Amino acid sequence: MLEIFSSIQGEGLLIGWRQIFIRLAHCNLCCNYCDTPVRPQDTCRVETAPGAGSFFGLANPVSLEVLSTLVADWLTRLPGGHHSISITGGEPLIQDRLLREWLPVLRGLLPVHLETNGTLPEAFKPLAAHVDWVSMDIKLTSQTGVPTPWLEHERFLALAASRDCCVKAVVGEDTPMEEIFQAAELVRRIAPRAPLILQPRTLGGRVPMTAASLLRLQEQAARVHPRVRVIPQTHTFMGLL
Ligand code: SF4
C-alpha cells in the first residue's frame, strides 16, 4: 500500500464527496500522462489525522487489522464526514487477492468506490459484489501513447455494468473524433445507463484544451451515447491531495 489519506473526490461520478483514499502500488499500463507514483515502497504514507496534510510511515505490508482500525478511528473522529472509501492506484486490481480479503471488511465500515483502468476483468469478477461504485477508464491511444485495449475494456465494462458505474476517458486537443465515437459506442452498447465522462487532460494545474474542442468532442460523443459529461480534475485546482 502506498498511502492513506482523507480528501475530496475531484473526478467522476462521486465528485465533491469526501472519501478515505487507499492507494495501492503497481500498474499494468504505462500511460504518457501518468503522474501517479506506482512503485512499491517499504512504508505506506498515512495521514496523521483526516485532512491534516501531514503523514507518518507504516511498514508495508499493512495488515487488514491495522487498516480497518485506522479507518474506524477516522470515522469516529469525523462523524458523517466521509461518504465512502476510494480504492485507487496505480491499478488496484493487480492486488486482487488482497482485495478479496479487504473489501468485505472495509465495506462494513463505509461503501466502497473502485477506481480502475478497466483492463483486468478476471481480477474484478470475484470482487464486483463487494464494490458499490466503479469508475473505470477507457485508455485512448491519442493520450496514453499505447494501443487502446478495447477488448479488455469491453469485458470489464460488461461486469462493471452490474454496479453503479461510470466510464472516464482522458482527452486532449489531439483526440481524434473516431476515438471518441468508438468509446461512446462501447459504453452505449455495453452499459447504456453509465455516463461517459470526458476528462480534459491537466498539465501543471491547467486545462490546456480549448473550450471549442471540448464542446466538439462532447457533441460528437453525445450523438452516439447521450449520457456524456465533461469534468476536469478539480482537486488540482483546489490544492487538495
Ligand atoms: S493506468 Fe493510471 S496509474 Fe497506470 S500508468 Fe495509466 S495513469 Fe498511471
XYZ file of C-alpha atoms and ligand atoms in Angstrom:
249
model
C 0.000 0.000 0.000
C 1.331 3.463 -0.894
C -0.837 5.909 1.033
C -3.987 6.515 3.057
C -5.459 9.974 3.255
C -8.729 11.865 3.515
C -9.745 14.278 0.779
C -12.437 15.404 -1.633
C -13.019 13.288 -4.711
C -12.025 15.505 -7.626
C -13.132 13.374 -10.570
C -16.041 11.448 -11.996
C -19.414 10.437 -10.652
C -18.616 10.995 -6.970
C -17.011 14.395 -7.474
C -17.279 16.580 -4.372
C -17.750 13.776 -1.853
C -15.168 13.380 0.880
C -13.531 9.994 0.819
C -10.860 7.979 2.536
C -8.381 7.165 -0.225
C -6.402 3.946 -0.110
C -3.742 3.943 -2.823
C -2.191 0.651 -3.872
C 1.098 0.176 -5.709
C 1.767 -1.331 -9.171
C 0.203 -0.730 -12.554
C -0.076 -2.892 -15.671
C -0.083 0.116 -18.024
C 2.317 2.918 -18.787
C 0.327 5.985 -19.860
C 2.146 9.002 -21.264
C 0.455 11.397 -18.907
C 0.809 9.343 -15.713
C 1.941 11.394 -12.727
C 0.974 8.842 -10.069
C 3.729 7.090 -8.134
C 3.091 3.359 -8.547
C 6.330 1.704 -7.390
C 6.012 -0.347 -4.193
C 7.563 1.250 -1.109
C 8.836 -0.102 2.203
C 6.485 2.191 4.067
C 2.977 3.435 3.474
C 2.269 7.179 3.933
C -0.577 7.614 6.382
C -2.190 10.956 7.143
C -1.775 11.729 10.841
C -5.461 12.700 11.050
C -8.128 13.081 8.363
C -7.290 16.219 6.383
C -4.132 17.027 8.415
C -1.883 17.041 5.348
C 0.982 15.606 7.419
C 1.965 11.969 7.294
C 3.678 9.203 9.180
C 5.075 5.946 7.807
C 3.669 2.484 8.415
C 5.797 -0.506 7.448
C 4.472 -2.499 4.499
C 2.652 -4.782 4.206
C 0.000 -3.041 6.301
C -2.322 -5.631 7.820
C -6.065 -5.531 7.366
C -6.453 -5.242 11.125
C -4.286 -2.099 11.248
C -6.024 -0.616 8.205
C -9.559 -1.242 9.406
C -8.729 0.077 12.905
C -7.347 3.258 11.328
C -10.407 3.762 9.125
C -12.758 3.116 12.059
C -10.805 5.677 14.123
C -11.165 8.314 11.369
C -14.895 7.668 11.184
C -15.152 8.272 14.919
C -13.081 11.460 14.704
C -15.143 12.871 11.843
C -18.699 11.582 12.263
C -20.582 11.716 8.959
C -17.618 13.394 7.280
C -16.783 10.655 4.806
C -19.027 9.384 2.054
C -17.045 6.325 1.020
C -13.678 4.627 0.714
C -11.915 5.025 -2.610
C -9.628 2.184 -3.611
C -7.212 3.662 -6.097
C -3.756 3.186 -7.592
C -1.766 2.514 -9.701
C -4.070 -0.272 -10.739
C -5.651 -1.709 -7.587
C -6.914 -4.876 -9.279
C -3.349 -6.136 -9.616
C -3.677 -6.884 -5.902
C -6.967 -8.689 -6.324
C -6.146 -11.412 -3.796
C -5.550 -8.807 -1.122
C -8.763 -7.017 -2.072
C -10.771 -10.219 -1.760
C -9.833 -10.198 1.921
C -10.028 -6.425 2.433
C -13.171 -5.284 0.649
C -15.802 -7.165 2.690
C -14.267 -5.750 5.892
C -13.827 -2.189 4.601
C -17.338 -2.213 3.158
C -18.593 -2.971 6.651
C -17.264 0.486 7.593
C -18.182 2.585 4.536
C -19.357 1.966 0.948
C -16.548 1.202 -1.492
C -15.605 3.074 -4.671
C -13.139 1.401 -7.039
C -11.001 3.481 -9.417
C -9.522 1.289 -12.132
C -8.078 1.401 -15.613
C -10.686 -1.171 -16.642
C -8.329 -3.742 -18.157
C -8.411 -6.630 -15.660
C -11.884 -8.192 -15.868
C -10.876 -11.574 -14.432
C -9.467 -9.913 -11.319
C -12.602 -7.808 -10.918
C -15.144 -10.622 -11.313
C -14.961 -12.048 -7.746
C -14.746 -8.540 -6.266
C -17.733 -6.993 -8.005
C -20.190 -7.889 -5.260
C -18.061 -6.013 -2.705
C -17.946 -2.724 -4.635
C -20.634 -0.033 -4.663
C -19.286 2.272 -7.396
C -16.858 1.621 -10.204
C -15.034 4.370 -12.022
C -13.303 2.784 -14.991
C -11.149 4.339 -17.668
C -11.096 3.891 -21.384
C -7.469 4.490 -22.233
C -7.367 6.330 -25.539
C -4.256 5.846 -27.654
C -4.034 9.534 -28.512
C -3.390 10.307 -24.832
C -1.674 7.222 -23.445
C 0.668 6.575 -26.365
C -0.166 2.854 -26.321
C -2.909 0.960 -28.205
C -6.308 1.092 -26.503
C -7.128 -2.336 -25.007
C -10.669 -2.304 -26.453
C -11.379 -5.983 -25.817
C -10.347 -5.833 -22.157
C -12.335 -2.622 -21.687
C -15.412 -4.273 -23.180
C -15.138 -7.356 -20.980
C -14.528 -5.201 -17.919
C -17.444 -2.882 -18.630
C -19.802 -5.837 -19.061
C -19.016 -6.764 -15.440
C -18.914 -3.211 -14.084
C -22.363 -2.521 -15.557
C -23.824 -4.594 -12.714
C -22.650 -1.899 -10.276
C -23.160 1.872 -10.202
C -20.546 2.672 -12.787
C -19.116 5.480 -14.867
C -16.562 5.462 -17.650
C -13.873 8.112 -17.901
C -11.800 8.987 -20.929
C -8.932 11.460 -20.664
C -8.996 13.652 -23.776
C -6.776 16.321 -25.283
C -6.607 18.747 -28.172
C -5.256 15.921 -30.318
C -8.005 13.385 -29.552
C -9.420 12.252 -32.889
C -13.178 12.075 -33.297
C -13.012 8.355 -34.232
C -11.654 7.503 -30.787
C -14.476 9.337 -29.073
C -17.052 7.653 -31.314
C -15.601 4.250 -30.523
C -15.582 4.931 -26.769
C -19.143 6.277 -26.818
C -20.332 3.347 -28.897
C -18.779 0.882 -26.468
C -20.491 2.465 -23.464
C -23.851 2.741 -25.256
C -23.734 -0.912 -26.319
C -22.445 -2.491 -23.090
C -23.588 -0.172 -20.277
C -26.244 2.205 -21.643
C -27.045 3.631 -18.192
C -23.437 4.583 -17.463
C -22.244 8.132 -18.083
C -19.206 8.677 -20.263
C -17.087 11.366 -18.642
C -14.696 13.282 -20.861
C -11.848 14.488 -18.672
C -9.634 17.093 -20.335
C -6.009 16.387 -19.618
C -4.479 18.594 -16.907
C -0.977 19.986 -17.322
C 0.650 21.931 -14.487
C -2.704 22.516 -12.800
C -4.272 23.885 -16.015
C -6.506 22.504 -18.750
C -4.663 23.441 -21.932
C -7.511 22.304 -24.207
C -9.768 24.938 -25.773
C -13.436 25.138 -24.837
C -14.352 24.796 -28.526
C -12.503 21.480 -28.826
C -14.080 20.145 -25.657
C -17.552 21.088 -26.826
C -16.925 19.464 -30.190
C -15.925 16.175 -28.554
C -18.931 16.309 -26.233
C -21.333 16.953 -29.124
C -19.986 14.104 -31.195
C -19.914 11.618 -28.318
C -23.465 12.565 -27.305
C -24.740 11.684 -30.770
C -23.806 8.082 -30.006
C -24.353 7.966 -26.235
C -26.477 10.780 -24.766
C -25.026 10.429 -21.249
C -21.857 12.416 -21.797
C -20.415 14.752 -19.171
C -17.306 16.934 -19.209
C -15.495 17.077 -15.862
C -11.866 18.119 -15.337
C -9.704 17.015 -12.412
C -10.957 19.513 -9.844
C -8.794 18.593 -6.844
C -5.714 20.014 -8.590
C -7.356 23.470 -8.793
C -8.204 23.404 -5.095
C -4.794 22.307 -3.905
C -6.245 19.114 -2.471
C -4.424 15.787 -2.256
S -3.395 3.331 -15.645
Fe -3.315 5.093 -14.246
S -1.689 4.585 -12.783
Fe -1.460 3.205 -14.530
S 0.039 4.223 -15.866
Fe -2.009 4.813 -16.579
S -2.470 6.751 -15.493
Fe -0.738 5.767 -14.413
